Coordinates of C-alpha atoms (C1' of nucleotides) in Angstrom, one line a residue:
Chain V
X1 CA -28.4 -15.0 -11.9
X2 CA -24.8 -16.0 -12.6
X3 CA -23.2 -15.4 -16.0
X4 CA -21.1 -18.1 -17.1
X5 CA -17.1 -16.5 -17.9
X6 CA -16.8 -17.4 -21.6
X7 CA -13.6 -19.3 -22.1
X8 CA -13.0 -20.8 -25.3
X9 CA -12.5 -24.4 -24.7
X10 CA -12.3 -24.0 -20.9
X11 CA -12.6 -27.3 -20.1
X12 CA -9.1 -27.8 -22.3
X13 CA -7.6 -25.2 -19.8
X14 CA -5.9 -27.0 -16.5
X15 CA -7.6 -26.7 -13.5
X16 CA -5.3 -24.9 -11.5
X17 CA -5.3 -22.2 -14.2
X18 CA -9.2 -22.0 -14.8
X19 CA -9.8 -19.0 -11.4
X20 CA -6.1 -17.9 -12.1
X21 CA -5.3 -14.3 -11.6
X22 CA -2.3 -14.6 -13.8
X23 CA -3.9 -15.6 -16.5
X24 CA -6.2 -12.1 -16.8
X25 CA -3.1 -9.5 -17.3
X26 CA -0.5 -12.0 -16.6
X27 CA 1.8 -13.8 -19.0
X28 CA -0.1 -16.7 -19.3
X29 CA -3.5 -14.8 -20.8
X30 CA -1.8 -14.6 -24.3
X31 CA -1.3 -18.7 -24.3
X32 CA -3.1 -21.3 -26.3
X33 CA -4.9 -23.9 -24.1
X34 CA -2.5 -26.5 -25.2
X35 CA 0.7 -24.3 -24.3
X36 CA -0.8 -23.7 -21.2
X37 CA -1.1 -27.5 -20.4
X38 CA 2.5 -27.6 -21.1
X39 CA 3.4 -25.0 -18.8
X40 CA 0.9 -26.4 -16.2
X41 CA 2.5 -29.8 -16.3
X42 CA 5.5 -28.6 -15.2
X43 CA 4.6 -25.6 -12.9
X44 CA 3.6 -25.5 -9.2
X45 CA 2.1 -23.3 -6.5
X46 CA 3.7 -22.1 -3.7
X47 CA 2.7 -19.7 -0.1
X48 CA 5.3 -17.9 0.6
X49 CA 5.4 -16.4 4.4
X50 CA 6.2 -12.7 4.5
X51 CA 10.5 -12.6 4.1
X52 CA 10.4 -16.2 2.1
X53 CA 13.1 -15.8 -0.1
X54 CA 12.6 -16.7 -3.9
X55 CA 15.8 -16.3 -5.4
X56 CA 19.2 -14.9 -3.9
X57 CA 21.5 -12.3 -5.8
X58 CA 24.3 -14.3 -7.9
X59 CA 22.3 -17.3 -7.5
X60 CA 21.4 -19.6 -10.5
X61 CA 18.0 -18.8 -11.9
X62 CA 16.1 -22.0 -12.5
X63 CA 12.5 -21.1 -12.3
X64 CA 10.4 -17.8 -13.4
X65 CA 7.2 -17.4 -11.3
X66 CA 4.0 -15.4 -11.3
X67 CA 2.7 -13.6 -9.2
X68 CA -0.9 -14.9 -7.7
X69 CA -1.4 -13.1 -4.4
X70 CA 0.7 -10.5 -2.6
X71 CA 3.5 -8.3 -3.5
X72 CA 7.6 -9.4 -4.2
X73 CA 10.6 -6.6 -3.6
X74 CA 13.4 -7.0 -5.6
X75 CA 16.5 -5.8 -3.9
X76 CA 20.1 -4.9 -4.2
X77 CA 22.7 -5.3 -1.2
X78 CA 26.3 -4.2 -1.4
X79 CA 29.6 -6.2 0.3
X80 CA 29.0 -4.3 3.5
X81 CA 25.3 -4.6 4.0
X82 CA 23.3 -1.4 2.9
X83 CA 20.3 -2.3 1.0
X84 CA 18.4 -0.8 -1.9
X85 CA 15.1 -2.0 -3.1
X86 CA 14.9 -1.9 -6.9
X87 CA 11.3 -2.5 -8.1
X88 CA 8.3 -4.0 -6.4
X89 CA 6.0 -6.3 -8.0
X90 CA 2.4 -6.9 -7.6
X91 CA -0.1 -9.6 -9.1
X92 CA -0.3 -10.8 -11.7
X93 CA 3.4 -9.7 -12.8
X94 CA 5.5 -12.2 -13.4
X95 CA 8.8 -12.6 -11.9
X96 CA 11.9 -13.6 -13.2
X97 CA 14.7 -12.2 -15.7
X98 CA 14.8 -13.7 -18.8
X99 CA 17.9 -14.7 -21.1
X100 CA 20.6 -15.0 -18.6
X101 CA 22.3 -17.1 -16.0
X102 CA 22.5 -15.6 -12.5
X103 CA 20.4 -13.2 -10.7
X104 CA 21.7 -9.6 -10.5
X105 CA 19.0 -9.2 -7.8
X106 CA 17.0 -10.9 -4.6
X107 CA 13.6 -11.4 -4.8
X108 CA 11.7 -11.8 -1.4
X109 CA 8.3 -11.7 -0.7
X110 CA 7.3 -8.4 1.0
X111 CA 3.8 -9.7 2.5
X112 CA 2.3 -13.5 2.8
X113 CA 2.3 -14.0 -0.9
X114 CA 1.1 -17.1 -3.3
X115 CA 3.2 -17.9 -6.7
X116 CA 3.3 -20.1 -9.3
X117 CA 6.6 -21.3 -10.3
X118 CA 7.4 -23.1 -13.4
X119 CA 11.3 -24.2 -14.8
X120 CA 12.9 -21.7 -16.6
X121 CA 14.3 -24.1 -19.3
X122 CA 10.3 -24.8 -20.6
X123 CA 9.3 -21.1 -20.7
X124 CA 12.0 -20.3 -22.3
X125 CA 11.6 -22.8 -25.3
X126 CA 8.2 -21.6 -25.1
X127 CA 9.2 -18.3 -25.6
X128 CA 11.1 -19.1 -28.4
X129 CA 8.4 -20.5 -30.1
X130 CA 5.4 -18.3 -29.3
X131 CA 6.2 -14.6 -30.2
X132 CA 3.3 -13.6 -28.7
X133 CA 4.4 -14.6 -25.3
X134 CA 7.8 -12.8 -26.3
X135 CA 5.9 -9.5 -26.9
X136 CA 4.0 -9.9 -23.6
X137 CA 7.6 -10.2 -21.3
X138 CA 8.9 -7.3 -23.5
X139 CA 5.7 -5.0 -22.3
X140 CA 6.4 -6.1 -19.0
X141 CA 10.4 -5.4 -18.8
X142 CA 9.1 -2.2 -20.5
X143 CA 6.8 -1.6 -17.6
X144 CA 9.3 -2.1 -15.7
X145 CA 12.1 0.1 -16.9
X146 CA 9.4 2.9 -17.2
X147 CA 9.1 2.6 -13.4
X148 CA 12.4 2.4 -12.5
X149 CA 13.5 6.0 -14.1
X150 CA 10.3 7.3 -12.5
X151 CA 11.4 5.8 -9.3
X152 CA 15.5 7.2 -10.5
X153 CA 14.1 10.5 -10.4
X154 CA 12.3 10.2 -6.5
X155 CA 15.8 8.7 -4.9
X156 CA 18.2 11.7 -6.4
X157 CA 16.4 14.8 -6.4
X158 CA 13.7 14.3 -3.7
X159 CA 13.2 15.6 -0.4
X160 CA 12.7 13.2 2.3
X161 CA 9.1 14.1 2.6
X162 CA 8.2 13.8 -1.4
X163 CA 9.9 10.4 -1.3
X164 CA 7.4 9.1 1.2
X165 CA 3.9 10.4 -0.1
X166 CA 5.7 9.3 -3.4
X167 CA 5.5 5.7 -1.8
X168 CA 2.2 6.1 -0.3
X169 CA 0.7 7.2 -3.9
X170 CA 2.7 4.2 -5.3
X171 CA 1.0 2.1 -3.1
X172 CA -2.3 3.5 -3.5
X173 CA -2.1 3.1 -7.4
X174 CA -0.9 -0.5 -7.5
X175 CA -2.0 -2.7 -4.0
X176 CA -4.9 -3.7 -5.7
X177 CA -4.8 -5.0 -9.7
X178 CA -8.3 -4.0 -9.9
X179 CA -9.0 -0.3 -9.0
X180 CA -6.0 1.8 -10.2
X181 CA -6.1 4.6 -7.2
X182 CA -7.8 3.9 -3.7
X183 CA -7.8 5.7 -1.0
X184 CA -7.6 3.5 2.0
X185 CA -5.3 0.2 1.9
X186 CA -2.7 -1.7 4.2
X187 CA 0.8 -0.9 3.7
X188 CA 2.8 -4.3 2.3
X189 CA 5.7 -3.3 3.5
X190 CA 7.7 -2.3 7.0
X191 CA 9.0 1.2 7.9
X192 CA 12.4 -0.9 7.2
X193 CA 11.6 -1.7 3.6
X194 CA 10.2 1.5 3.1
X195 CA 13.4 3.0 4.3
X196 CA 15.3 0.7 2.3
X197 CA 12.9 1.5 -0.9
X198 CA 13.3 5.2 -0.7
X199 CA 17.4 5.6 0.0
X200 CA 16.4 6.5 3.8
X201 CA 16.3 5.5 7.2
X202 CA 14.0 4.1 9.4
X203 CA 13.7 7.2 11.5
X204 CA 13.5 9.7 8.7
X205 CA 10.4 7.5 7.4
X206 CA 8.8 7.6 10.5
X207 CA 9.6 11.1 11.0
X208 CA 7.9 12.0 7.9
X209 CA 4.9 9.2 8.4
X210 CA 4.4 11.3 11.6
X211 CA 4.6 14.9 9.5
X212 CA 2.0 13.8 6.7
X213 CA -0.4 12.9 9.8
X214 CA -0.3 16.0 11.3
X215 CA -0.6 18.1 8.3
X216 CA -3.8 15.4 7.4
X217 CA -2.6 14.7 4.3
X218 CA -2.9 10.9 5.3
X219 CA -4.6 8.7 8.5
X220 CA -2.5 5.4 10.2
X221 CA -4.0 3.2 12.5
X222 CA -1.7 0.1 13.9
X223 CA 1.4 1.2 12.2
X224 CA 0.1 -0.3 8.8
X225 CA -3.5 0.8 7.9
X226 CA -3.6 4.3 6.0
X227 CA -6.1 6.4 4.5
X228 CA -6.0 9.6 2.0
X229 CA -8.6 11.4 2.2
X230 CA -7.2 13.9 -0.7
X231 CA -5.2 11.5 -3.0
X232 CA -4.2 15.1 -5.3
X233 CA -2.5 16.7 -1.9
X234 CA -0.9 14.0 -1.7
X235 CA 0.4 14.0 -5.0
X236 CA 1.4 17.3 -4.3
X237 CA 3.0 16.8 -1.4
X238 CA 4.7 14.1 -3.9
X239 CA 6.3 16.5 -6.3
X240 CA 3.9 15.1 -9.3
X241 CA 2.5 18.8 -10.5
Chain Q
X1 CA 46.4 -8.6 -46.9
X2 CA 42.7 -7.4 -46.6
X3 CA 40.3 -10.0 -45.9
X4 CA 36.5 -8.7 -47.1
X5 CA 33.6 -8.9 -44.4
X6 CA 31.5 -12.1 -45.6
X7 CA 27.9 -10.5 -45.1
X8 CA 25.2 -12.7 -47.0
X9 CA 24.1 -10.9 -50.1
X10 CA 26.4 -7.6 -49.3
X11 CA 25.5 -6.2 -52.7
X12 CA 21.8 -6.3 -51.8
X13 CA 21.8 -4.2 -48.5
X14 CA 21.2 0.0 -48.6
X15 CA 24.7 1.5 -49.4
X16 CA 24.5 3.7 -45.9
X17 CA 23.7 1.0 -44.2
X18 CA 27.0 -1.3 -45.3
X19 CA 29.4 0.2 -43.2
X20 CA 27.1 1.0 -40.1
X21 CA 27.7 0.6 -36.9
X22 CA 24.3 -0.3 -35.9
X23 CA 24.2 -3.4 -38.0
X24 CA 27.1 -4.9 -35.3
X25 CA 25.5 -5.4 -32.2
X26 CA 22.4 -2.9 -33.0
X27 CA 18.9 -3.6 -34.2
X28 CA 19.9 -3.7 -37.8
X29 CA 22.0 -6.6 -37.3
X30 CA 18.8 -9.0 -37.3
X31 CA 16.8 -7.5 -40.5
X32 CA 17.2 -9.1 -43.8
X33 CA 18.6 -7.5 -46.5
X34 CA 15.0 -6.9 -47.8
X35 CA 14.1 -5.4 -44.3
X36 CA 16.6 -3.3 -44.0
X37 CA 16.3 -1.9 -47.3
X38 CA 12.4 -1.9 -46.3
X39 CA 13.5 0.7 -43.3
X40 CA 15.6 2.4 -45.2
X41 CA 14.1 4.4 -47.3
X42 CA 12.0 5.9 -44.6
X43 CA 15.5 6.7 -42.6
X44 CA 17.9 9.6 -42.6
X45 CA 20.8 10.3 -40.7
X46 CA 21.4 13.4 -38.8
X47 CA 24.4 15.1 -37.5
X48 CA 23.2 16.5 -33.6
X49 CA 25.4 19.1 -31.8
X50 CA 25.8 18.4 -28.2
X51 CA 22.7 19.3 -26.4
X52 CA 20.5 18.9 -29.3
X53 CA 17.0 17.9 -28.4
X54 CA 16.0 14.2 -29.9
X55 CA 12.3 14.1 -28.0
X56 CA 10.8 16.3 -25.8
X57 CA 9.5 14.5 -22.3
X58 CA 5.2 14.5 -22.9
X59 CA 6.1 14.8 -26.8
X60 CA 4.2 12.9 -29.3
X61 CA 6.7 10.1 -30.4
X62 CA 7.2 9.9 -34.0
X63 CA 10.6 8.3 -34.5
X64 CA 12.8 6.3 -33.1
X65 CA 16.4 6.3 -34.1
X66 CA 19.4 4.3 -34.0
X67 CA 22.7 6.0 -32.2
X68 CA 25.2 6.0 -34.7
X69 CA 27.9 7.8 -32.9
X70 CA 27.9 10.0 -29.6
X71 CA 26.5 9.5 -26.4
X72 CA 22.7 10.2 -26.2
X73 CA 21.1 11.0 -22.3
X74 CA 17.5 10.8 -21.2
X75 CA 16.5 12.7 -18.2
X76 CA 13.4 13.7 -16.5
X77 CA 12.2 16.9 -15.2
X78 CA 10.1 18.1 -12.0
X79 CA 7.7 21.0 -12.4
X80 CA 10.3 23.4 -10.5
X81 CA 13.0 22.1 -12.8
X82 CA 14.6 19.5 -10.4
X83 CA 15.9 17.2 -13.4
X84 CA 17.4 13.3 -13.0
X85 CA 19.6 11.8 -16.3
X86 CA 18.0 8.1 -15.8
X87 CA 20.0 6.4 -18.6
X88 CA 23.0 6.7 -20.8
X89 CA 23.0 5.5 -24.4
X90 CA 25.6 5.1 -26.2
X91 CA 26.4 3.6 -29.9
X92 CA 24.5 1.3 -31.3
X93 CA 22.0 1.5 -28.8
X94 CA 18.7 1.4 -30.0
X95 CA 17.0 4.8 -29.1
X96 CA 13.1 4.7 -28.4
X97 CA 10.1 3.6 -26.0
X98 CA 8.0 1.1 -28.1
X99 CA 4.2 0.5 -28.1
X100 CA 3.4 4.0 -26.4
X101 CA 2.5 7.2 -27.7
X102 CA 4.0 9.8 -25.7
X103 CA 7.5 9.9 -24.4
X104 CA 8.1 10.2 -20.6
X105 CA 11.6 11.4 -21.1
X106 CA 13.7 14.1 -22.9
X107 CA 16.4 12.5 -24.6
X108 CA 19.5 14.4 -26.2
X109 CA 22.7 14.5 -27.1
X110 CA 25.5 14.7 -24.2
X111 CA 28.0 14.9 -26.7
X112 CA 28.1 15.6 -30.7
X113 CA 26.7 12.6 -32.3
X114 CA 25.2 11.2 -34.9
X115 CA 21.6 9.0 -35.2
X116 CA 19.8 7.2 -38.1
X117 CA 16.3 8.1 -37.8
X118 CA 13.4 5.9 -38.9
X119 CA 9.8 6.4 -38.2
X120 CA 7.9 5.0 -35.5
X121 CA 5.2 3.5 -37.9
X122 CA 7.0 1.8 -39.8
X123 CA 9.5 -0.1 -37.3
X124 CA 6.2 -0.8 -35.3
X125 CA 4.8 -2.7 -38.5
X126 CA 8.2 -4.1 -38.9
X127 CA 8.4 -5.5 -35.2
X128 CA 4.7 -7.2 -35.5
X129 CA 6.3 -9.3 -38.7
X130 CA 9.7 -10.1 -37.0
X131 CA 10.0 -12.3 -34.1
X132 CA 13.9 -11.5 -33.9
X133 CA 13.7 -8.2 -34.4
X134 CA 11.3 -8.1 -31.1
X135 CA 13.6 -10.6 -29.4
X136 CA 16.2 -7.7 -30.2
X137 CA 14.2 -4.8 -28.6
X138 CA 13.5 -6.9 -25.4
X139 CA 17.0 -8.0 -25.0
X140 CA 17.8 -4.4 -25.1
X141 CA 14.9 -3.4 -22.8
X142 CA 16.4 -5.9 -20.2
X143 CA 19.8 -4.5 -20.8
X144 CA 18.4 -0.6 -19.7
X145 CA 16.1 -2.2 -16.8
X146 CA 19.4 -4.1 -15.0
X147 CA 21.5 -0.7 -16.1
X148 CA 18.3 1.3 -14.2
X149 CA 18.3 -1.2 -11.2
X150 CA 22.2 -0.9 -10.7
X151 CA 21.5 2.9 -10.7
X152 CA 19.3 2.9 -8.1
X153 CA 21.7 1.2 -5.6
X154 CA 23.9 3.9 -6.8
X155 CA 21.6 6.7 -6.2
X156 CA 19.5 5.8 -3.2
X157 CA 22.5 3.9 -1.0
X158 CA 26.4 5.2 -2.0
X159 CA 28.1 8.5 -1.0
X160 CA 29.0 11.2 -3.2
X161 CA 32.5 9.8 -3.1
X162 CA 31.6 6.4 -4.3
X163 CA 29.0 7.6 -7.1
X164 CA 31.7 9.9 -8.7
X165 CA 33.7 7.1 -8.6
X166 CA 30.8 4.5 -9.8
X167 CA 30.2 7.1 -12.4
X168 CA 33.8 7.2 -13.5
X169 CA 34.0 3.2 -13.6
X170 CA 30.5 3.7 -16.1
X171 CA 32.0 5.6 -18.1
X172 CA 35.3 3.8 -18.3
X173 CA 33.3 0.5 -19.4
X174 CA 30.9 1.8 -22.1
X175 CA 32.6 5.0 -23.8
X176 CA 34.4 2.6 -26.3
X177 CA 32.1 0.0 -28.5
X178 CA 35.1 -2.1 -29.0
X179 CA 36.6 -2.0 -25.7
X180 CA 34.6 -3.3 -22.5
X181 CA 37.3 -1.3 -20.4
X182 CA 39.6 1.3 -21.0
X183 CA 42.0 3.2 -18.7
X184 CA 41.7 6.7 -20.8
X185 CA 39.3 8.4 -21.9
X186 CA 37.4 11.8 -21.9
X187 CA 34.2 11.9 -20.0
X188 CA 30.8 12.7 -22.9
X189 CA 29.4 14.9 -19.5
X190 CA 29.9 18.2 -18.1
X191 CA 30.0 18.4 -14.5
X192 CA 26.5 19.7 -14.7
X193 CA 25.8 16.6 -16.2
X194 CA 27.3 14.4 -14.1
X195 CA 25.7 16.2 -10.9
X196 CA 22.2 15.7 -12.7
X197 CA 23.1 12.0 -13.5
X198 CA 24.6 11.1 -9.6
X199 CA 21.7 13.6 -7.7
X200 CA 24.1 15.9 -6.5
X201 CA 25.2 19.7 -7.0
X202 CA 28.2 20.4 -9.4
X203 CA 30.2 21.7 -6.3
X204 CA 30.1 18.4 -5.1
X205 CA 30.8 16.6 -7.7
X206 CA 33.7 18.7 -8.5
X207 CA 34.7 17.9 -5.1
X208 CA 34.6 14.7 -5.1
X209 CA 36.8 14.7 -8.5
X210 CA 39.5 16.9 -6.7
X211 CA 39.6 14.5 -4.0
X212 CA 40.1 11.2 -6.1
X213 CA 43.0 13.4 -8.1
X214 CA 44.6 14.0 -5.2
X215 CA 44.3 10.6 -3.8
X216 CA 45.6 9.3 -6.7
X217 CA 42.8 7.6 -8.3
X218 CA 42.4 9.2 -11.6
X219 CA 44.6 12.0 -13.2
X220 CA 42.4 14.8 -14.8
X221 CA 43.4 16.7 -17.7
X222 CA 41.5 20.1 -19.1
X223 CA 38.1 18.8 -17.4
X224 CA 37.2 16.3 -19.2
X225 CA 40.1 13.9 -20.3
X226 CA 40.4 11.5 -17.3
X227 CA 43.1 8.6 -17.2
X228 CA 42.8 5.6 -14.3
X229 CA 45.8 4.0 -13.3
X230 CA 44.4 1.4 -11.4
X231 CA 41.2 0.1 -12.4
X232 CA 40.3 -2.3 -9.6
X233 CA 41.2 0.6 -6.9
X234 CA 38.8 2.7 -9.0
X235 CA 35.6 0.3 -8.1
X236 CA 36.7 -0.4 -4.8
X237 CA 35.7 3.7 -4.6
X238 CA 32.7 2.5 -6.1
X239 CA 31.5 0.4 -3.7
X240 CA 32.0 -2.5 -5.8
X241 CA 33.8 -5.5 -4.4
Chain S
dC1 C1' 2.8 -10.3 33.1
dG2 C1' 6.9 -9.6 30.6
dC3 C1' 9.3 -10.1 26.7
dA4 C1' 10.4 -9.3 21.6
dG5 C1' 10.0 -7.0 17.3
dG6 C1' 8.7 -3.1 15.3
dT7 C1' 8.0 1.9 15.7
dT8 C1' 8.3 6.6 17.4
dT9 C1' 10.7 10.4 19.5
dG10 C1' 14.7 13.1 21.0
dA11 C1' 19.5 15.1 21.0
dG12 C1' 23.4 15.9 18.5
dG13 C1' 26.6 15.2 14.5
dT14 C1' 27.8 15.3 9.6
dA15 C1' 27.6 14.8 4.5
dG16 C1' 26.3 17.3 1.1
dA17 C1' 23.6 21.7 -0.2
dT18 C1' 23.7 26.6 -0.7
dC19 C1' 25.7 31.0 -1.6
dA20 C1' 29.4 33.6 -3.1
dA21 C1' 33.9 34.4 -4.9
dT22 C1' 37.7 33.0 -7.7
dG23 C1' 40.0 30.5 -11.4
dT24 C1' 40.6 28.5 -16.2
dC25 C1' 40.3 28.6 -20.9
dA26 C1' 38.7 29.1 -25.7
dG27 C1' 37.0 32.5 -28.5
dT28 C1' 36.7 37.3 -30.4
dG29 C1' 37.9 41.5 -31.5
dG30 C1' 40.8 45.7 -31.0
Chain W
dC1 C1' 49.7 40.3 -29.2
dC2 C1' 46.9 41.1 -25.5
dA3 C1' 42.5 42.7 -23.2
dC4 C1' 37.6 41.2 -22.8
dT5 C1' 34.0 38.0 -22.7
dG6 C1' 31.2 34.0 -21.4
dA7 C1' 30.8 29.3 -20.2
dC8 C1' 32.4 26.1 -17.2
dA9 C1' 34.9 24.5 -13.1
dT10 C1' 37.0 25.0 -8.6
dT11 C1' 37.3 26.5 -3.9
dG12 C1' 35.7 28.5 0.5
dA13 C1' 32.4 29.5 4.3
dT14 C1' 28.2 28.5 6.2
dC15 C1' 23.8 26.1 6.6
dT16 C1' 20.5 22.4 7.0
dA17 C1' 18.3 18.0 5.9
dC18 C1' 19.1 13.8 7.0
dC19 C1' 21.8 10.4 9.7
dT20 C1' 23.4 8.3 14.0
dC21 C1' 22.9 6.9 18.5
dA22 C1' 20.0 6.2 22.3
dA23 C1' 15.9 5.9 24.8
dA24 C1' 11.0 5.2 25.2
dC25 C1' 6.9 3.5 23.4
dC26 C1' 3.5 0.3 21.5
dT27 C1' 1.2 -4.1 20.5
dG28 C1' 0.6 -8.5 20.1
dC29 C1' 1.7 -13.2 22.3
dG30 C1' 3.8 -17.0 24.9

DNA sequence: CGCAGGTTTGAGGTAGATCAATGTCAGTGG
DNA sequence: CCACTGACATTGATCTACCTCAAACCTGCG
């Protein structure tokens, strides 16, 4: 027997928006049905192939998206080419930095991803006028912050090894939006990003991938698939006592 | 002649608040008078001598405070005392980690300061009633997560050359209110604190200082008072071009 | 099959850590 | 006025974790 979801006034809510992740954690949960007609009118989906990039660093931000499927690295280059990534983000966040100009940072998709993208110019006067919209980006940009100085202290005063079961229990916390911690899942990202996610290199990663297998703290099968079989070694092997 | 600051009903707002600091620039700046005198008379100032403990990382957070004067730094610790400094605040920074109970981070004072404390409750309440003052906080939060994000490509990707010198150019831009960049100055860190704040050991970084003295890039006098004759030069040792 | 992109493995080099000694300077007290 | 102290900073010698360079190894896929 199926339970019908209980939407107020679902058949005001666009269509597109009715089975939408974003809309259950994401910014558009907290609108009316009329602001989200608005915002529908004027928004669109996208696929995005794994590398697709969604906006470049110094370009001119003209749309926010969200998040519906995949996950997004935000990254920082320098003039002569070394690369750090600075966040990652996973559905239903939503993507985009408010109240300014030009992108400090690229976005990319990390894996075959799906987003919503809507003009920054009408979320913005939305956000103006809805402060509960206002307080949901603040949580988020809070979020955020909260895992960037977690992620601060793993790039300057962790070992090699810590760094990477620090990714894999990242990983393991936040691939799916459902369960917060499971124990086997599918890497979203390449030993390359990793490397470039944890201040390493490519060899060091695989060096340590190769470690945490032979000590059994984690299984890999075709480069991508792993498995913990003891997620709390692994936070040890983590540094998170 | 002396011209007298225009502010709208002067007479009306809290006598320690008229000549504050954090009313240009800090959260104060977008209360009313009657909010202001609202917060107020649940606030206190307090004089903190360098190294003074504002909150306690896993502490219960009961106020937040405005910085007044000083430089105020938050840092995480590991379990086997590996510590990280993950943000600088400096005055009128707004000092606090809205809508969460416990603090994640041990903030205090890098150098003698001075904060206006207020308690949580009440600035919570006041926050729900105030679409600016929100609009404020999230501004701010932004601020910190693009500060964080710069870090990272700082900590995960540059030599111990070019994050003394990233440091130094940090310093040089956010040590004066007024001033978005100024040539002398003396540095709010001991080396101790600038190791923890780069993820290096002081010998390093003391290294790394000796070096850009003798290379000309800054002149250092008794430890801490630093000059830079050439500004640009100094973020080309950055990294920054 | 054979090639291409990603990954692993190996050998050797180096930036930064570690350990230990020395230097500087502001108090403090004789 | 000068010796003593303690906190902080510099310098030196050595070690090592991670990087660099190079080769080998998958694993799909035309």
């Amino acid at each position: 027997m199926e339970v019908r979801r209980q939407d107020i006034h679902n058949s005001d809510i666009p269509v597109v928006c009715r089975a939408c992740e974003a809309r259950h954690g994401g910014v558009c949960g907290v609108l009316t049905p009329e602001q989200l007609c608005e915002l529908n009118k004027h928004s669109s989906r996208h696929r995005l192939d794994s590398g697709a990039e969604v906006i470049g660093q110094g370009e001119t931000v003209v749309n926010y998206s969200n998040i519906i499927r995949g996950v997004v690295k935000l990254t920082k280059v320098m003039a002569d080419g070394r690369q750090q990534i600075v966040g990652l983000q996973f559905a239903p966040d939503f993507l985009g930095r408010p109240f300014i100009e030009e992108s400090a940072i690229t976005a990319e998709a990390a894996t075959e991803s799906e987003v919503c993208n809507f003009p920054r110019k009408v979320l913005d006067r939305l956000v103006k006028r809805t402060p509960e919209l206002e307080h949901k980006l603040h949580r988020q940009a809070l979020k955020e912050l909260d895992e960037a100085r977690d992620w601060m202290l793993t790039l300057g005063r962790k070992t090699a090894q810590e760094k990477v079961a620090s990714f894999l229990y990242l990983i393991a916390t936040h691939v799916d939006p459902e369960n917060i911690e499971i124990t086997v899942f599918d890497l979203p990202l390449s030993r390359a990003d990793i490397a470039d996610f944890l201040g390493l290199t490519i060899e060091t990663v695989s060096r340590q991938f190769t470690k945490l297998r032979k000590e059994n703290v984690i299984r890999i099968e075709n480069n991508r698939h792993v498995s913990v079989p003891d997620m709390e070694r692994l936070m040890r092997y983590a540094g998170n006592d």
